Coordinates of C-alpha atoms and ligand atoms in Angstrom, one line a residue:
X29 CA -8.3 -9.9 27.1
X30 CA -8.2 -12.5 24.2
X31 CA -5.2 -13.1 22.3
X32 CA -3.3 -10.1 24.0
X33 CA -0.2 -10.5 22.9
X34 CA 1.9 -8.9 25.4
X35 CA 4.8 -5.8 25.1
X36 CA 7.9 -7.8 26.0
X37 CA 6.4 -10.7 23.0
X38 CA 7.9 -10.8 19.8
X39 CA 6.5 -9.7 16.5
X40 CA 7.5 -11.7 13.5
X41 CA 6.9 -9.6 10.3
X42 CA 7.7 -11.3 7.3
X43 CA 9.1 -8.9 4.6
X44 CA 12.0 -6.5 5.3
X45 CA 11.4 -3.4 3.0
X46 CA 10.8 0.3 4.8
X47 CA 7.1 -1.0 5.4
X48 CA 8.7 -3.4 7.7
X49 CA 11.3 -0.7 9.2
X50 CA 8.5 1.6 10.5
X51 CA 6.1 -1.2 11.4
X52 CA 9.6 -2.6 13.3
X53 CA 10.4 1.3 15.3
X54 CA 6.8 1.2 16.3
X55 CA 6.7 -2.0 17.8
X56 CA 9.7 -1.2 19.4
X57 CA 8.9 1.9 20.8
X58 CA 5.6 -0.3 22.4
X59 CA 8.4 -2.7 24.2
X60 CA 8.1 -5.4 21.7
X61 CA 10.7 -7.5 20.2
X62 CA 10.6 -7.7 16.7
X63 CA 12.2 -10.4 14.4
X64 CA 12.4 -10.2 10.3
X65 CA 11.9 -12.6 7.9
X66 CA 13.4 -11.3 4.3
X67 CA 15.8 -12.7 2.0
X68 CA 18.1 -9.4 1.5
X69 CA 21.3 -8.5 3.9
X70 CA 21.1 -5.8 5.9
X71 CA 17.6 -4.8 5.0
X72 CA 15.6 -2.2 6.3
X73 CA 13.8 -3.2 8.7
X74 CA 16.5 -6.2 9.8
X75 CA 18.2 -2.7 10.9
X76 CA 15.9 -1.4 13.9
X77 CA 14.7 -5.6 14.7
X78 CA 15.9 -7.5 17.4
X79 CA 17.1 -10.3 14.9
X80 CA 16.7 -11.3 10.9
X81 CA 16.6 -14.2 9.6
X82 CA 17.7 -13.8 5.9
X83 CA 16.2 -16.5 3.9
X84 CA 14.1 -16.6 0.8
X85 CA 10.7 -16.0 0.8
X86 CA 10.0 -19.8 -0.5
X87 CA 12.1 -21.2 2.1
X88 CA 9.3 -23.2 4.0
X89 CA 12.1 -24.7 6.5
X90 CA 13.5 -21.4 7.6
X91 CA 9.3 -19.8 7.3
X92 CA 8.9 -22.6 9.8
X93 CA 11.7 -21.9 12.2
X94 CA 11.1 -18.3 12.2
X95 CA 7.2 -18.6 13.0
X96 CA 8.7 -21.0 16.3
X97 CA 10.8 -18.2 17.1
X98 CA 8.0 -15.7 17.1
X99 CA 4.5 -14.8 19.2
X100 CA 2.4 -12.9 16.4
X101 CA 3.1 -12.7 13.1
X102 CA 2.5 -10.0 10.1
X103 CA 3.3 -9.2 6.6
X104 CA 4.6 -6.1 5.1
X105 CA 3.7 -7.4 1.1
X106 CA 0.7 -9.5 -0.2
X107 CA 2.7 -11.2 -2.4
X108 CA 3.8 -14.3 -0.1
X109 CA 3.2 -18.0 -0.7
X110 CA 0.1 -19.0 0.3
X111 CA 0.8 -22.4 0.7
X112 CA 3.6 -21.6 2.8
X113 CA 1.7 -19.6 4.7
X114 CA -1.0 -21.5 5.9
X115 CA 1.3 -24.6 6.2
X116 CA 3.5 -22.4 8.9
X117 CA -0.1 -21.4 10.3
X118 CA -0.9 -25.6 10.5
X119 CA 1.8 -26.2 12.2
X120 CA 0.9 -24.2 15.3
X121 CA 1.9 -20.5 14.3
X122 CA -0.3 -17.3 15.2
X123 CA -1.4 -14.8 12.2
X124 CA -4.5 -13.0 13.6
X125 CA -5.1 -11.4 9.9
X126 CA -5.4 -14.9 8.6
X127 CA -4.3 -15.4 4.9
X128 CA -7.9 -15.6 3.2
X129 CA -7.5 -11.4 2.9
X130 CA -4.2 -12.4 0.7
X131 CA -5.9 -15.1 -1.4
X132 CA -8.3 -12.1 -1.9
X133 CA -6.2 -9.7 -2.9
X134 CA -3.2 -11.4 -4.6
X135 CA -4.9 -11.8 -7.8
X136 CA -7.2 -8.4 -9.1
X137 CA -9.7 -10.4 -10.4
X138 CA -10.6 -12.2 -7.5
X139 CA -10.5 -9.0 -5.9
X140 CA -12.6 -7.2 -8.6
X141 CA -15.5 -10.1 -7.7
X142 CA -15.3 -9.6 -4.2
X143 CA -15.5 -5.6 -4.5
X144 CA -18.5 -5.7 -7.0
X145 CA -20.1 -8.7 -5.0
X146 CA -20.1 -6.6 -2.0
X147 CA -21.8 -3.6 -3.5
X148 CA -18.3 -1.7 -4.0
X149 CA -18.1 0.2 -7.1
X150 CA -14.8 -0.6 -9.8
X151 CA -14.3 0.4 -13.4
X152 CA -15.4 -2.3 -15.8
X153 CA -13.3 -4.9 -16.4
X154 CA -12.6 -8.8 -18.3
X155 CA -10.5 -11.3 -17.4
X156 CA -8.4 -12.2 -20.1
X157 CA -6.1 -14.7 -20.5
X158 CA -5.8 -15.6 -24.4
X159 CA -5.7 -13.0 -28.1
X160 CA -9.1 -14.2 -28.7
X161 CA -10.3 -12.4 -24.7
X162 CA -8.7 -9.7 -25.2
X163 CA -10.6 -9.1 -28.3
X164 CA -13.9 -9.6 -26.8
X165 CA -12.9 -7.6 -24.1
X166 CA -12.1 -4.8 -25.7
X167 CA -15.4 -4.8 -28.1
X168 CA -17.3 -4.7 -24.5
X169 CA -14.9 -1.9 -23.1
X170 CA -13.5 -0.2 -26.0
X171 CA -10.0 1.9 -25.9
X172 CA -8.3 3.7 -24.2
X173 CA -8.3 0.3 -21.6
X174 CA -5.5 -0.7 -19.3
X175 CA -4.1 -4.5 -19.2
X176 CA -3.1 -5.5 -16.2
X177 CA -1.6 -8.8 -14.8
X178 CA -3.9 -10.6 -12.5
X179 CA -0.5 -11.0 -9.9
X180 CA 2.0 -9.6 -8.9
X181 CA 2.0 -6.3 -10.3
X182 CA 3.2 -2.6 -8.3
X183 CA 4.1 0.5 -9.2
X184 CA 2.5 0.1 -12.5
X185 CA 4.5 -2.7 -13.4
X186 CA 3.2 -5.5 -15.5
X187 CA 0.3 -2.8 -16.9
X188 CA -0.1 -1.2 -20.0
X189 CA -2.5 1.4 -21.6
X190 CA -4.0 0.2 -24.8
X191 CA -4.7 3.7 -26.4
X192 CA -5.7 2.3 -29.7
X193 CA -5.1 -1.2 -32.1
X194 CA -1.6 0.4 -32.4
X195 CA -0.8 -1.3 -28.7
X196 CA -2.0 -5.2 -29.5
X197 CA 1.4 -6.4 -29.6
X198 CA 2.5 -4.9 -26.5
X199 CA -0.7 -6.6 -24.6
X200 CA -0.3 -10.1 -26.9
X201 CA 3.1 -10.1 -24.8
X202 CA 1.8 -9.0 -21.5
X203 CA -1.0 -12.0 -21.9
X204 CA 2.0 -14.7 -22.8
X205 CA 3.4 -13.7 -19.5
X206 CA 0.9 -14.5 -17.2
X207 CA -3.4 -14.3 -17.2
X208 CA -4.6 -10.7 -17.3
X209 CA -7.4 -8.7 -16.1
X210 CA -8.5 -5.7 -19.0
X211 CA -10.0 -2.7 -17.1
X212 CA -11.9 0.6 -18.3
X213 CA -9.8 3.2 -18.5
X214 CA -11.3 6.0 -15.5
X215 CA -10.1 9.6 -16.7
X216 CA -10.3 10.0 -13.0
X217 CA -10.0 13.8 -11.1
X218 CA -8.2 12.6 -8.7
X219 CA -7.0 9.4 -6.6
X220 CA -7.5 8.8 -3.0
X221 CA -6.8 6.4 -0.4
X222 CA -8.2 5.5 3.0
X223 CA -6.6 3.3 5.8
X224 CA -8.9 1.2 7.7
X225 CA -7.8 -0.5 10.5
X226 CA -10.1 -3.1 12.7
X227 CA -9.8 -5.7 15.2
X228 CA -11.1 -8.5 16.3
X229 CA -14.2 -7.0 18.6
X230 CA -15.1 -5.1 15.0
X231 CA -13.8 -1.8 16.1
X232 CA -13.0 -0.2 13.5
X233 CA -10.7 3.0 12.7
X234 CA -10.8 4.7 9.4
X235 CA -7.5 7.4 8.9
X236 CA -8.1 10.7 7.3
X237 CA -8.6 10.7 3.5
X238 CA -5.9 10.9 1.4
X239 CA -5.3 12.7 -2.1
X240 CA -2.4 11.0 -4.1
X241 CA -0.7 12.3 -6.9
X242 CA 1.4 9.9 -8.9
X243 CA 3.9 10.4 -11.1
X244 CA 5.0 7.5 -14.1
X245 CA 2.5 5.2 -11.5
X246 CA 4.6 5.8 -8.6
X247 CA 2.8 7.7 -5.5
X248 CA 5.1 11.1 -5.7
X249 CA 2.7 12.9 -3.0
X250 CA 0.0 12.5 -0.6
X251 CA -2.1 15.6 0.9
X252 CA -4.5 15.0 3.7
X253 CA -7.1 16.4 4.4
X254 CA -8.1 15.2 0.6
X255 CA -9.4 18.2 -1.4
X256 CA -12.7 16.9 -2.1
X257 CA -16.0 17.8 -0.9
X258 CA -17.9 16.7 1.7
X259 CA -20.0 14.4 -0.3
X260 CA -17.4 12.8 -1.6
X261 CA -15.5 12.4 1.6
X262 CA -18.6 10.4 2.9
X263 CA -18.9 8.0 0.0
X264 CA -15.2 6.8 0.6
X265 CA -16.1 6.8 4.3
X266 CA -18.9 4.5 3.7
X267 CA -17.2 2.7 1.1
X268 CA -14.0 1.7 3.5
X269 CA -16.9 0.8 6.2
X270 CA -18.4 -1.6 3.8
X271 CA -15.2 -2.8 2.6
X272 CA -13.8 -3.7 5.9
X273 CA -16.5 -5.1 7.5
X274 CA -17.3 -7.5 4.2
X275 CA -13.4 -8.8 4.7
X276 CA -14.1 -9.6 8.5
X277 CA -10.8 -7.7 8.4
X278 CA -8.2 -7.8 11.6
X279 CA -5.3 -5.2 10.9
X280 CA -4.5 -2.9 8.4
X281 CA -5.7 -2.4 4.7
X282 CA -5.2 0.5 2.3
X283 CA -7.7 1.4 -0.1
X284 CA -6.9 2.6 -3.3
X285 CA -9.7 4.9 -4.9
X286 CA -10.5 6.9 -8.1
X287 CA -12.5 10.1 -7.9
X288 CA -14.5 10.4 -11.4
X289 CA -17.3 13.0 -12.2
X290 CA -17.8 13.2 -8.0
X291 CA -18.3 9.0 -8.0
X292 CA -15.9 6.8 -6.1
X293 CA -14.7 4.0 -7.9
X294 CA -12.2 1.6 -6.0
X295 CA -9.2 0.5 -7.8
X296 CA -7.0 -2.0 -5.1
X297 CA -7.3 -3.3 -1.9
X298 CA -3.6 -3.7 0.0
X299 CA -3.9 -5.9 3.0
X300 CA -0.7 -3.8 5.0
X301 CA 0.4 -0.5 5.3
X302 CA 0.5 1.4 3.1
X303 CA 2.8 4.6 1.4
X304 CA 0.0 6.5 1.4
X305 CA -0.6 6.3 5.1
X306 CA 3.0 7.4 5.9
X307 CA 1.7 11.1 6.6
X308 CA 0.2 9.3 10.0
X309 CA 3.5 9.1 11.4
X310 CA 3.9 12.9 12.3
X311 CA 0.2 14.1 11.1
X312 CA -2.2 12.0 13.8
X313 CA -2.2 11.0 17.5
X314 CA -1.9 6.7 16.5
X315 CA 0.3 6.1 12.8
X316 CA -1.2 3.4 10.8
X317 CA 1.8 1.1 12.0
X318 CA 0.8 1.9 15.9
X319 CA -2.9 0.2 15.2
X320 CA -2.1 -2.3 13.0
X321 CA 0.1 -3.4 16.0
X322 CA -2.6 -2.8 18.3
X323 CA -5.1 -4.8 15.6
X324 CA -2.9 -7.7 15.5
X325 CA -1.9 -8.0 19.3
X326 CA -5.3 -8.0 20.4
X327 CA -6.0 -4.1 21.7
X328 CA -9.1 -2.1 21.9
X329 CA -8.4 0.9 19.1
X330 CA -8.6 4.3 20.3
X331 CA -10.1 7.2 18.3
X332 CA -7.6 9.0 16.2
X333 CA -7.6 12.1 15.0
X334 CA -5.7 14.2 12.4
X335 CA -2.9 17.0 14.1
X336 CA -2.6 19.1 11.2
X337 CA -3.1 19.1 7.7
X338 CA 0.1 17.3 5.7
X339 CA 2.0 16.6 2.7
X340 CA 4.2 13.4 2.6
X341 CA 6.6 13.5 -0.5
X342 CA 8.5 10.6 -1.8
X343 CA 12.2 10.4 -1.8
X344 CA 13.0 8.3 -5.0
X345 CA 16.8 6.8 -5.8
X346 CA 17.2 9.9 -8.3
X347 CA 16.5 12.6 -6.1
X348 CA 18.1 11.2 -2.3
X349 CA 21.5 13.3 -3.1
X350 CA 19.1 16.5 -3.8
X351 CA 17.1 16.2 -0.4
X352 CA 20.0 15.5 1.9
X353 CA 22.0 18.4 0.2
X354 CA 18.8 20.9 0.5
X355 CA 17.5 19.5 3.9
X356 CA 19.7 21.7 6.4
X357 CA 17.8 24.9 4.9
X358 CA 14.1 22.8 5.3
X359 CA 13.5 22.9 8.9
X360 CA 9.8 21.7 8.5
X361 CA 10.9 19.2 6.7
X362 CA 9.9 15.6 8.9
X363 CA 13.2 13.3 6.9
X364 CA 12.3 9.7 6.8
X365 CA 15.1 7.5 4.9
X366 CA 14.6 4.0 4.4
X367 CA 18.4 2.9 4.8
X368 CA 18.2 1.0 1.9
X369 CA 21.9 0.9 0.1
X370 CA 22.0 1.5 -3.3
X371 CA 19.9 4.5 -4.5
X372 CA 18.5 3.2 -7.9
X373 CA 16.1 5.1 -10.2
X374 CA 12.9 5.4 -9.3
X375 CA 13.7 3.3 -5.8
X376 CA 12.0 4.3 -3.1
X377 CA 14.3 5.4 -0.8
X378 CA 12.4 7.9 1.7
X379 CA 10.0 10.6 2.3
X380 CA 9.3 13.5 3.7
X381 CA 6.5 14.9 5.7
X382 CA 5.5 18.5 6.2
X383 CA 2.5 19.7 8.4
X384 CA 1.5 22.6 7.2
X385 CA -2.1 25.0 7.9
X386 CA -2.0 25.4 4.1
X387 CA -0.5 22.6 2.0
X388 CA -0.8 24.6 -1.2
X389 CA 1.7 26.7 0.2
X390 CA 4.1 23.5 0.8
X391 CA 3.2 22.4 -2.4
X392 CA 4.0 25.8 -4.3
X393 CA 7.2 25.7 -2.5
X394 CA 8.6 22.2 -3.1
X395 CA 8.0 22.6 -6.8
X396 CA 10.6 25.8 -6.6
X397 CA 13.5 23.3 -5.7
X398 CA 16.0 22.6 -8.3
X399 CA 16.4 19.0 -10.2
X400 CA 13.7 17.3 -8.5
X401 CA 12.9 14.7 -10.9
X402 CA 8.9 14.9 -10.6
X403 CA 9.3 17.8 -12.3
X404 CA 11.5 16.2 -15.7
Ligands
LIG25 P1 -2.6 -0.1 -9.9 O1 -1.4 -1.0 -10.0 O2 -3.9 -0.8 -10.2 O3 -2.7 0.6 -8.5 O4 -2.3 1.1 -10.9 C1 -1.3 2.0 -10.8 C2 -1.7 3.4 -11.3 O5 -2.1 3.3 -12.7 C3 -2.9 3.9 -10.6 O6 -2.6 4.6 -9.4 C4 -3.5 4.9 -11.6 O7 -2.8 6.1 -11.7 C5 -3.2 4.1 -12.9 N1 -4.4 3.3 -13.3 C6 -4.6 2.0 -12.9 N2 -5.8 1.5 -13.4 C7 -6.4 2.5 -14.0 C8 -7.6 2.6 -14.7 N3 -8.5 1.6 -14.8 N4 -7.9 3.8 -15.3 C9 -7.0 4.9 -15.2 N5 -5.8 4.8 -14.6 C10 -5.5 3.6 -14.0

């Protein structure tokens, strides 16, 4: 087989968050040896690898040494050098994804372009990088709009909603900071997410459809099966298709979808997996980490199918004292903690997965638990 990288071989994956934890116990579990590249001490993933090297994430010298050290390697964030990355790549090192997919996606408007160039429906939007573009933008899309930075943004960071004129100085700032993209506000029904997965023969998998609620723009839950129709479900089937075949994509990619008056409009593309995929941990015969590992060393993809309908719930830094206290009494409760020190507000620090025959009766009873902060 070609570029099979073998169990026994070593996975680099540069990043350390809980991404690269369960990507890391994955591998592990396949007989790999795993080594992590990520600037903070004892972080996740360095926890379950076979060795860390803790250095910045703009330290070419120590990229380089690592990459010697490793067979494959992998990222667990778009947001890495790309210079770095393709000098390391140069130089002799192996990333099967290739780092075109992060030039893609590192900046939403090249993304935006690709998605509408490939027939792949988005909300409206203008690139805006001065007073004077944000004007014309918003005489072409009107309020409410959101501003978004072209980089580097998550968790709705370095977005804000312009409701009316009232919010100009807010986005005047956001625009000195870095170049912007303006989008059309969707008063979307819902937001979904697929993970696609695909290798290098073009097989490609597509994991159950995902509904995701979000709370102050961080992902609070995700329910799979999605509750949308059947029509619906195919559109974001196709869509995904289209989206992963366009990319010539090799491993994993989450994509990020708005459901509006039954139309699928797609918001992001994330080159990794994804928080929204956790629920294939317990909830499907292959996790997203098992086939992006299977993408990226070279394996045919088997056919995957969803166990049981499921719930994943995030564990943020406010609420990890409330779910360890109430998880003895929670028995269906699947705990997942990231290991990840100091439990600060809104951090993620873990989730939890429940599979269920009726979600809505998980959902009815997770909203009965005291102090949860979702609820505040
Ligand atoms: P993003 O960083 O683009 O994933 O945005 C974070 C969250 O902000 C999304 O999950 C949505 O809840 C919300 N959001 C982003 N863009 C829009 C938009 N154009 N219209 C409505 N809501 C949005």
């Amino acid at each position: 087989m070609n570029n099979y990288i073998k169990p026994g071989s070593t996975i680099g994956i540069i990043g350390g968050g809980q991404l690269g934890k369960m990507l890391s116990q994955s591998a592990k579990r396949m007989g790999y040896r795993v080594g992590i590249f990520d600037p903070g001490q004892n972080c996740s993933a360095s926890q379950v690898a076979d060795f860390h090297c803790q250095a910045a994430f703009d330290d070419q010298k120590s990229l380089a040494e690592f990459a010697h050290q490793v067979d494959v390697l992998t990222f667990e964030f778009e947001n890495i050098s790309l210079e770095s990355l393709n000098r390391i790549v140069e130089e002799g090192a192996y990333l099967p994804q290739g780092s075109s997919i992060l030039r893609l996606t590192q900046d939403r408007l090249t993304e935006k372009e690709f998605l509408r160039t490939s027939g792949v429906p988005v909300a409206d939007y203008y690139p805006v990088s001065s007073y004077e573009e944000l004007k014309q933008g918003l005489e072409q899309l009107d309020y409410p709009a959101v501003l978004k930075t072209r980089r580097f943004g998550y968790d709705g960071k370095g977005q804000i909603m312009l409701k009316s004129e009232d919010d100009i100085e807010e986005a005047k700032q956001l625009i000195d900071s870095a170049p912007c993209i303006l989008e059309a506000f969707v008063p979307f029904d819902m937001e979904l997410s697929h993970m696609v997965v695909r290798n290098k023969q073009g097989q490609t998998r597509i994991f159950p459809l995902s509904e995701n609620i979000h709370y102050n723009h961080i992902l609070h839950q995700s329910i799979v099966p999605a509750r949308v129709c059947e029509a619906v479900a195919n559109q974001a089937f196709k869509l995904a298709k289209t989206i992963a075949h366009k990319l010539n994509l090799i491993g994993i990619i989450c994509i990020e979808m708005f459901l509006a008056d039954n139309k699928i409009l797609v918001n992001e593309l994330a080159p990794r997996p994804h928080n929204s995929g956790h629920y294939t941990i317990e909830a499907c015969q292959y996790s997203q980490f098992d086939l992006h590992i299977r993408s990226i060393c070279g394996m045919t993809l088997p056919q995957n199918k969803l166990l049981s309908p499921v719930v994943m719930t995030n564990i943020l830094g406010q609420d990890q004292e409330m779910v360890i206290d109430q998880w003895p009494n929670h028995p269906d409760w699947h705990l997942h903690l990231y290991s990840k020190g100091e439990a600060r507000q809104d951090r993620k620090m873990g989730h939890i997965t429940q599979l269920a025959q009726n979600p809505e009766s998980i959902l009815k009873t997770l909203k009965k638990i005291d102090n949860w902060s979702y609820k505040s």
